[in-house]
Amino acid sequence: MKKILVLHTGGTIAMQENEHGAVQPNVINPLYSTIESLSTIASVIVDDYLNLPSPHMTPSLMIDLARRLKERVKEDQLDGIVVTHGTDTLEETAYLLDLILDWDIPVIITGAMRSSNELGADGPHNLIASVRVAASDDAKGKGVLVVLNDEIHTAKNVTKTHSSNIATFQSPQYGPIGIVTKRGVFFHHTLSKRDCHPVTQLTKKVALLKTYAGMDDTIIEAVAATHIDGLVIEAFGQGNVPPTIMPALKTLIARNIPVVLVSRCFNGVVQDTYAYEGGGRTLKEIGVIFTNGLNGQKARLKLMAVLEQSADHSIIQELFYK
Ligand code: ASP
């Protein structure tokens, strides 16, 4: 039998609804009731590592989590890992782990949209499906995977798309890479490459701002005054911003602060298509760094990781085209 670590970090999957309909953390993790079913799939060991709502998660807690997983792999000779997590920031933890864990052992992140005592609670099912994926030989070497609602997604492409629906996790543009059925775990896509940055700390301050019609430069100047090390801009469409923010972006780049561009659209990539002031072409000319389909929250984590390795904007650009 495969040896699988189930490590809990909290989230709705570990919470309960009270008589007034408020959902809150539990002292005893309700997922303990699934242990019997899990033991038919794998030899499972449990680590009650954290019990946090995921809006309380931070990049430094994610780094600590990666360190804990490395220690457990070394001590316990694991075949796979399942991390339970709140769904709000699940994609960020999954993506950062995917960037820094450079091994082939399956790491599956799961959560739930309904707390443990709500009708139709999805936590136990998601946990069981995740252990099945973690124990699957086919999950090896695919990086960190997100398993909910019987779908397997890559950490890079998955995002939370609905505030409450259990089918919330989707991979826009690409779709899931596999499914979990009663018969087994089936992968139907393969990752073309992995993007690893095995950093052990994240010390840089990176902000994320979304563009909107009529945005002026006051917000960028206010953020720049807080001594940031990098800025991610969620631009319109193919990668265009209001002309009013161009001077502030130029000033940041002149101070050697990288400005990284993502699109606020769900699908597609940013490109230097438009030549009007604020268009992608003019952003490229002033030295803005273009990404390759990452969303804003993930580009921010990648920039934090990349800045631990280099401050050279042309190297950062190359790393963001991957
Ligand atoms: N707010 C909760 C959290 O992220 C939502 C969830 O777990 O699904 O912890």
Coordinates of C-alpha atoms and ligand atoms in Angstrom, one line a residue:
M1 CA 0.0 0.0 0.0
K2 CA 1.2 3.5 -0.8
K3 CA 2.1 5.7 2.1
I4 CA 0.2 9.0 1.9
L5 CA 0.5 12.0 4.2
V6 CA -2.7 14.0 4.7
L7 CA -1.7 17.4 6.0
H8 CA -4.4 19.8 7.2
T9 CA -4.2 23.6 7.0
G10 CA -7.9 24.5 7.7
G11 CA -10.6 26.1 5.5
T12 CA -14.2 25.3 5.1
I13 CA -13.4 21.6 4.7
A14 CA -12.4 21.6 8.5
M15 CA -15.3 23.9 9.6
Q16 CA -18.9 23.5 10.8
E17 CA -22.0 25.6 10.4
N18 CA -23.7 26.6 13.7
E19 CA -27.4 27.0 14.4
H20 CA -27.4 30.6 13.1
G21 CA -25.9 29.5 9.7
A22 CA -22.4 31.0 10.5
V23 CA -19.5 28.8 9.4
Q24 CA -16.5 28.7 11.7
P25 CA -13.4 26.6 12.5
N26 CA -13.7 23.4 14.6
V27 CA -11.3 22.3 17.3
I28 CA -11.4 18.7 16.2
N29 CA -11.0 18.3 12.5
P30 CA -14.3 16.7 11.2
L31 CA -12.3 14.9 8.5
Y32 CA -11.2 12.4 11.1
S33 CA -14.4 10.6 10.3
T34 CA -13.0 9.7 6.8
I35 CA -10.0 7.8 8.1
E36 CA -11.6 4.4 7.9
S37 CA -12.5 4.9 4.2
L38 CA -9.0 6.3 3.5
S39 CA -7.3 3.3 5.0
T40 CA -8.8 1.1 2.2
I41 CA -7.0 3.2 -0.4
A42 CA -3.6 3.8 1.2
S43 CA -1.6 3.8 4.4
V44 CA -2.5 7.3 5.6
I45 CA -0.7 9.4 8.2
V46 CA -2.2 12.7 9.3
D47 CA -0.6 16.0 10.2
D48 CA -2.8 18.6 11.9
Y49 CA -0.4 21.3 10.8
L50 CA -2.6 24.4 10.8
N51 CA -6.3 25.3 11.2
L52 CA -6.6 28.6 9.4
P53 CA -9.2 30.1 7.2
S54 CA -7.4 30.6 3.9
P55 CA -7.8 34.4 3.8
H56 CA -5.3 34.2 6.7
M57 CA -2.7 32.5 4.5
T58 CA 0.5 34.4 3.6
P59 CA 3.4 33.7 1.3
S60 CA 5.6 33.2 4.3
L61 CA 3.2 30.6 5.7
M62 CA 3.3 28.9 2.3
I63 CA 7.1 28.8 2.5
D64 CA 6.8 27.2 6.0
L65 CA 4.4 24.7 4.6
A66 CA 6.8 23.8 1.8
R67 CA 9.5 23.3 4.4
R68 CA 7.2 21.1 6.5
L69 CA 6.4 18.9 3.4
K70 CA 10.1 18.5 2.6
E71 CA 10.8 17.4 6.2
R72 CA 7.9 14.9 6.2
V73 CA 9.1 13.5 2.8
K74 CA 12.5 13.0 4.3
E75 CA 11.4 11.5 7.6
D76 CA 8.5 9.4 6.4
Q77 CA 9.5 8.2 2.9
L78 CA 6.1 9.2 1.5
D79 CA 4.6 8.1 -1.8
G80 CA 2.3 11.0 -2.0
I81 CA 0.9 14.0 -0.1
V82 CA -2.6 15.6 0.2
V83 CA -2.9 19.1 1.7
T84 CA -6.4 20.3 2.8
H85 CA -6.8 24.0 2.4
G86 CA -9.5 26.8 2.3
T87 CA -10.6 27.4 -1.2
D88 CA -10.2 31.2 -1.2
T89 CA -6.4 31.2 -1.6
L90 CA -6.0 27.5 -2.4
E91 CA -4.8 28.3 -6.0
E92 CA -2.1 30.6 -4.6
T93 CA -0.7 28.0 -2.1
A94 CA -0.9 25.3 -4.8
Y95 CA 0.9 27.4 -7.4
L96 CA 3.7 28.5 -5.0
L97 CA 4.3 24.9 -3.9
D98 CA 4.4 23.9 -7.5
L99 CA 7.1 26.5 -8.2
I100 CA 9.3 25.5 -5.3
L101 CA 8.9 21.7 -4.8
D102 CA 11.1 20.2 -7.5
W103 CA 10.3 16.5 -7.0
D104 CA 8.1 13.9 -8.7
I105 CA 6.1 12.9 -5.6
P106 CA 2.4 13.7 -6.2
V107 CA 1.2 16.7 -4.1
I108 CA -2.6 17.2 -4.2
I109 CA -4.4 20.2 -2.7
T110 CA -8.0 19.9 -1.9
G111 CA -10.8 21.8 0.0
A112 CA -14.5 22.1 0.2
M113 CA -17.2 24.6 -0.6
R114 CA -19.6 23.3 2.0
S115 CA -18.6 22.8 5.7
S116 CA -18.7 19.4 7.3
N117 CA -22.2 19.4 8.7
E118 CA -24.0 21.1 5.8
L119 CA -26.3 19.2 3.5
G120 CA -24.2 17.9 0.6
A121 CA -20.9 18.5 2.3
D122 CA -18.2 18.0 -0.4
G123 CA -15.1 17.8 1.9
P124 CA -15.0 14.0 2.7
H125 CA -15.6 13.1 -1.0
N126 CA -12.9 15.5 -2.2
L127 CA -10.4 14.2 0.4
I128 CA -11.0 10.6 -0.6
A129 CA -10.7 11.5 -4.3
S130 CA -7.4 13.3 -3.5
V131 CA -5.9 10.4 -1.7
R132 CA -6.8 8.2 -4.7
V133 CA -5.0 10.6 -7.0
A134 CA -2.0 10.9 -4.6
A135 CA -1.7 7.1 -4.6
S136 CA -1.9 6.9 -8.4
D137 CA 1.3 6.1 -10.3
D138 CA 0.1 8.4 -13.1
A139 CA 0.1 11.4 -10.8
K140 CA 3.9 11.3 -10.5
G141 CA 5.9 14.1 -12.0
K142 CA 2.9 16.3 -12.8
G143 CA 3.7 18.9 -10.2
V144 CA 1.2 20.1 -7.6
L145 CA -2.4 19.1 -8.6
V146 CA -5.7 20.5 -7.4
V147 CA -8.5 17.9 -6.9
L148 CA -12.1 18.9 -6.2
N149 CA -15.4 17.8 -7.6
D150 CA -13.8 14.7 -9.3
E151 CA -11.6 16.9 -11.5
I152 CA -7.8 17.1 -11.5
H153 CA -6.3 20.5 -12.4
T154 CA -2.8 21.8 -12.6
A155 CA -1.8 24.4 -10.0
K156 CA -0.7 26.7 -12.8
N157 CA -4.0 26.9 -14.6
V158 CA -6.6 26.4 -12.0
T159 CA -8.6 29.2 -10.5
K160 CA -11.6 29.7 -8.2
T161 CA -14.5 30.8 -10.5
H162 CA -17.6 30.8 -8.3
S163 CA -18.1 32.1 -4.8
S164 CA -20.2 29.1 -3.6
N165 CA -20.8 26.5 -6.3
I166 CA -19.0 23.1 -5.7
A167 CA -17.8 23.1 -9.3
T168 CA -15.9 26.4 -8.6
F169 CA -12.4 25.2 -9.6
Q170 CA -11.8 25.5 -13.3
S171 CA -8.8 25.8 -15.6
P172 CA -9.9 28.5 -18.1
Q173 CA -8.6 27.9 -21.6
Y174 CA -7.1 24.5 -20.8
G175 CA -9.6 22.5 -18.8
P176 CA -8.8 19.8 -16.2
I177 CA -6.0 17.3 -16.9
G178 CA -7.8 14.4 -15.5
I179 CA -10.9 13.0 -13.8
V180 CA -11.6 10.7 -10.8
T181 CA -14.3 8.1 -11.3
K182 CA -15.5 5.1 -9.3
R183 CA -13.3 3.0 -11.6
G184 CA -10.1 4.9 -11.2
V185 CA -8.0 8.0 -11.8
F186 CA -7.6 9.0 -15.4
F187 CA -5.3 11.6 -16.9
H188 CA -6.1 12.8 -20.4
H189 CA -3.6 15.7 -20.8
T190 CA 0.2 15.8 -20.1
L191 CA 2.0 18.9 -18.9
S192 CA 4.5 20.1 -21.6
K193 CA 7.0 21.4 -19.0
R194 CA 7.3 22.4 -15.3
D195 CA 8.5 25.8 -14.0
C196 CA 10.6 25.4 -10.9
H197 CA 12.1 28.1 -8.7
P198 CA 13.2 26.2 -5.5
V199 CA 13.5 29.3 -3.3
T200 CA 13.5 28.9 0.5
Q201 CA 12.4 32.4 1.4
L202 CA 10.2 35.2 -0.1
T203 CA 11.5 38.6 1.2
K204 CA 10.3 40.9 -1.6
K205 CA 7.2 43.1 -1.5
V206 CA 5.1 42.8 -4.6
A207 CA 1.8 44.6 -5.1
L208 CA -1.1 43.6 -7.4
L209 CA -3.3 46.3 -9.0
K210 CA -6.2 45.9 -11.3
T211 CA -6.9 48.5 -14.1
Y212 CA -10.3 50.0 -14.6
A213 CA -11.8 52.6 -16.9
G214 CA -10.7 56.0 -15.8
M215 CA -8.0 54.8 -13.5
D216 CA -5.5 57.6 -12.7
D217 CA -2.0 57.4 -11.4
T218 CA -2.7 58.3 -7.7
I219 CA -3.2 54.7 -6.7
I220 CA 0.1 53.6 -8.3
E221 CA 2.0 56.5 -6.8
A222 CA 0.5 55.6 -3.4
V223 CA 1.6 52.0 -3.7
A224 CA 5.0 53.0 -5.0
A225 CA 5.5 55.2 -2.0
T226 CA 5.3 52.0 0.2
H227 CA 8.7 50.9 -1.2
I228 CA 7.6 47.9 -3.2
D229 CA 10.1 45.6 -5.0
G230 CA 7.7 44.8 -7.8
L231 CA 4.3 45.5 -9.2
V232 CA 1.8 43.3 -11.1
I233 CA -0.8 45.1 -13.2
E234 CA -4.0 43.4 -14.3
A235 CA -4.4 45.1 -17.6
F236 CA -7.4 45.2 -20.0
G237 CA -7.8 42.6 -22.7
Q238 CA -4.6 41.8 -24.6
G239 CA -2.6 43.9 -22.2
N240 CA -3.6 47.6 -22.4
V241 CA -3.8 50.2 -19.6
P242 CA -5.3 53.7 -19.3
P243 CA -2.8 56.3 -20.7
T244 CA -3.0 58.2 -17.4
I245 CA -1.0 55.6 -15.5
M246 CA 1.9 55.5 -18.1
P247 CA 4.1 58.1 -16.3
A248 CA 3.8 56.3 -13.0
L249 CA 4.8 53.0 -14.6
K250 CA 7.8 54.7 -16.3
T251 CA 8.9 56.1 -13.0
L252 CA 8.8 52.7 -11.3
I253 CA 10.7 51.0 -14.1
A254 CA 13.3 53.8 -14.0
R255 CA 13.7 53.0 -10.3
N256 CA 14.5 49.4 -11.4
I257 CA 11.2 48.1 -10.0
P258 CA 9.8 45.4 -12.4
V259 CA 6.3 46.0 -13.6
V260 CA 4.7 42.7 -14.7
L261 CA 1.6 42.6 -17.0
V262 CA -1.3 40.1 -16.8
S263 CA -4.7 40.4 -18.3
R264 CA -7.9 40.8 -16.3
C265 CA -9.6 38.5 -18.9
F266 CA -10.0 34.8 -17.8
N267 CA -8.6 33.5 -21.1
G268 CA -5.8 34.4 -23.4
V269 CA -2.4 36.0 -22.9
V270 CA -1.0 39.6 -22.9
Q271 CA 0.7 40.7 -26.1
D272 CA 2.2 43.9 -27.5
T273 CA -0.5 44.4 -30.1
Y274 CA -1.8 47.9 -29.7
A275 CA 0.4 51.0 -30.5
Y276 CA -1.8 53.8 -28.9
E277 CA -0.6 55.4 -25.7
G278 CA -1.2 52.7 -22.9
G279 CA -1.4 49.9 -25.5
G280 CA 0.7 46.8 -25.2
R281 CA 3.3 48.0 -27.7
T282 CA 3.9 51.2 -25.7
L283 CA 4.1 49.1 -22.5
K284 CA 6.7 46.9 -24.0
E285 CA 8.7 49.9 -25.2
I286 CA 8.9 51.3 -21.6
G287 CA 10.1 47.9 -20.3
V288 CA 7.0 46.3 -18.9
I289 CA 7.4 42.5 -18.5
F290 CA 4.8 40.3 -20.3
T291 CA 3.4 37.1 -18.9
N292 CA 2.2 33.9 -20.6
G293 CA -1.4 33.3 -19.3
L294 CA -0.8 33.5 -15.5
N295 CA -3.5 35.3 -13.5
G296 CA -2.6 38.3 -11.3
Q297 CA -2.4 36.5 -7.9
K298 CA -0.1 33.8 -9.4
A299 CA 2.1 36.3 -11.3
R300 CA 2.6 38.1 -8.0
L301 CA 3.9 34.9 -6.3
K302 CA 6.1 34.1 -9.3
L303 CA 7.6 37.6 -9.3
M304 CA 8.3 37.2 -5.5
A305 CA 10.1 33.9 -6.2
V306 CA 11.9 35.2 -9.3
L307 CA 13.1 38.4 -7.4
E308 CA 14.9 36.1 -4.9
Q309 CA 17.0 34.9 -7.9
S310 CA 17.6 38.0 -10.1
A311 CA 16.7 41.7 -10.3
D312 CA 17.7 41.8 -14.0
H313 CA 14.5 42.7 -16.0
S314 CA 15.6 40.8 -19.1
I315 CA 16.1 37.6 -17.1
I316 CA 12.8 38.2 -15.4
Q317 CA 11.1 38.6 -18.8
E318 CA 12.6 35.3 -20.0
L319 CA 11.3 33.5 -16.9
F320 CA 7.8 35.0 -17.4
Y321 CA 7.6 33.7 -20.9
K322 CA 7.9 30.1 -19.6
Ligands
ASP1 N1 -13.3 31.2 3.3 C1 -13.0 29.8 3.3 C2 -11.5 29.6 3.3 O1 -10.9 29.8 2.3 C3 -13.5 29.2 2.1 C4 -13.2 27.7 1.9 O2 -12.5 27.1 2.6 O3 -13.8 27.2 1.0 O4 -10.9 29.2 4.3

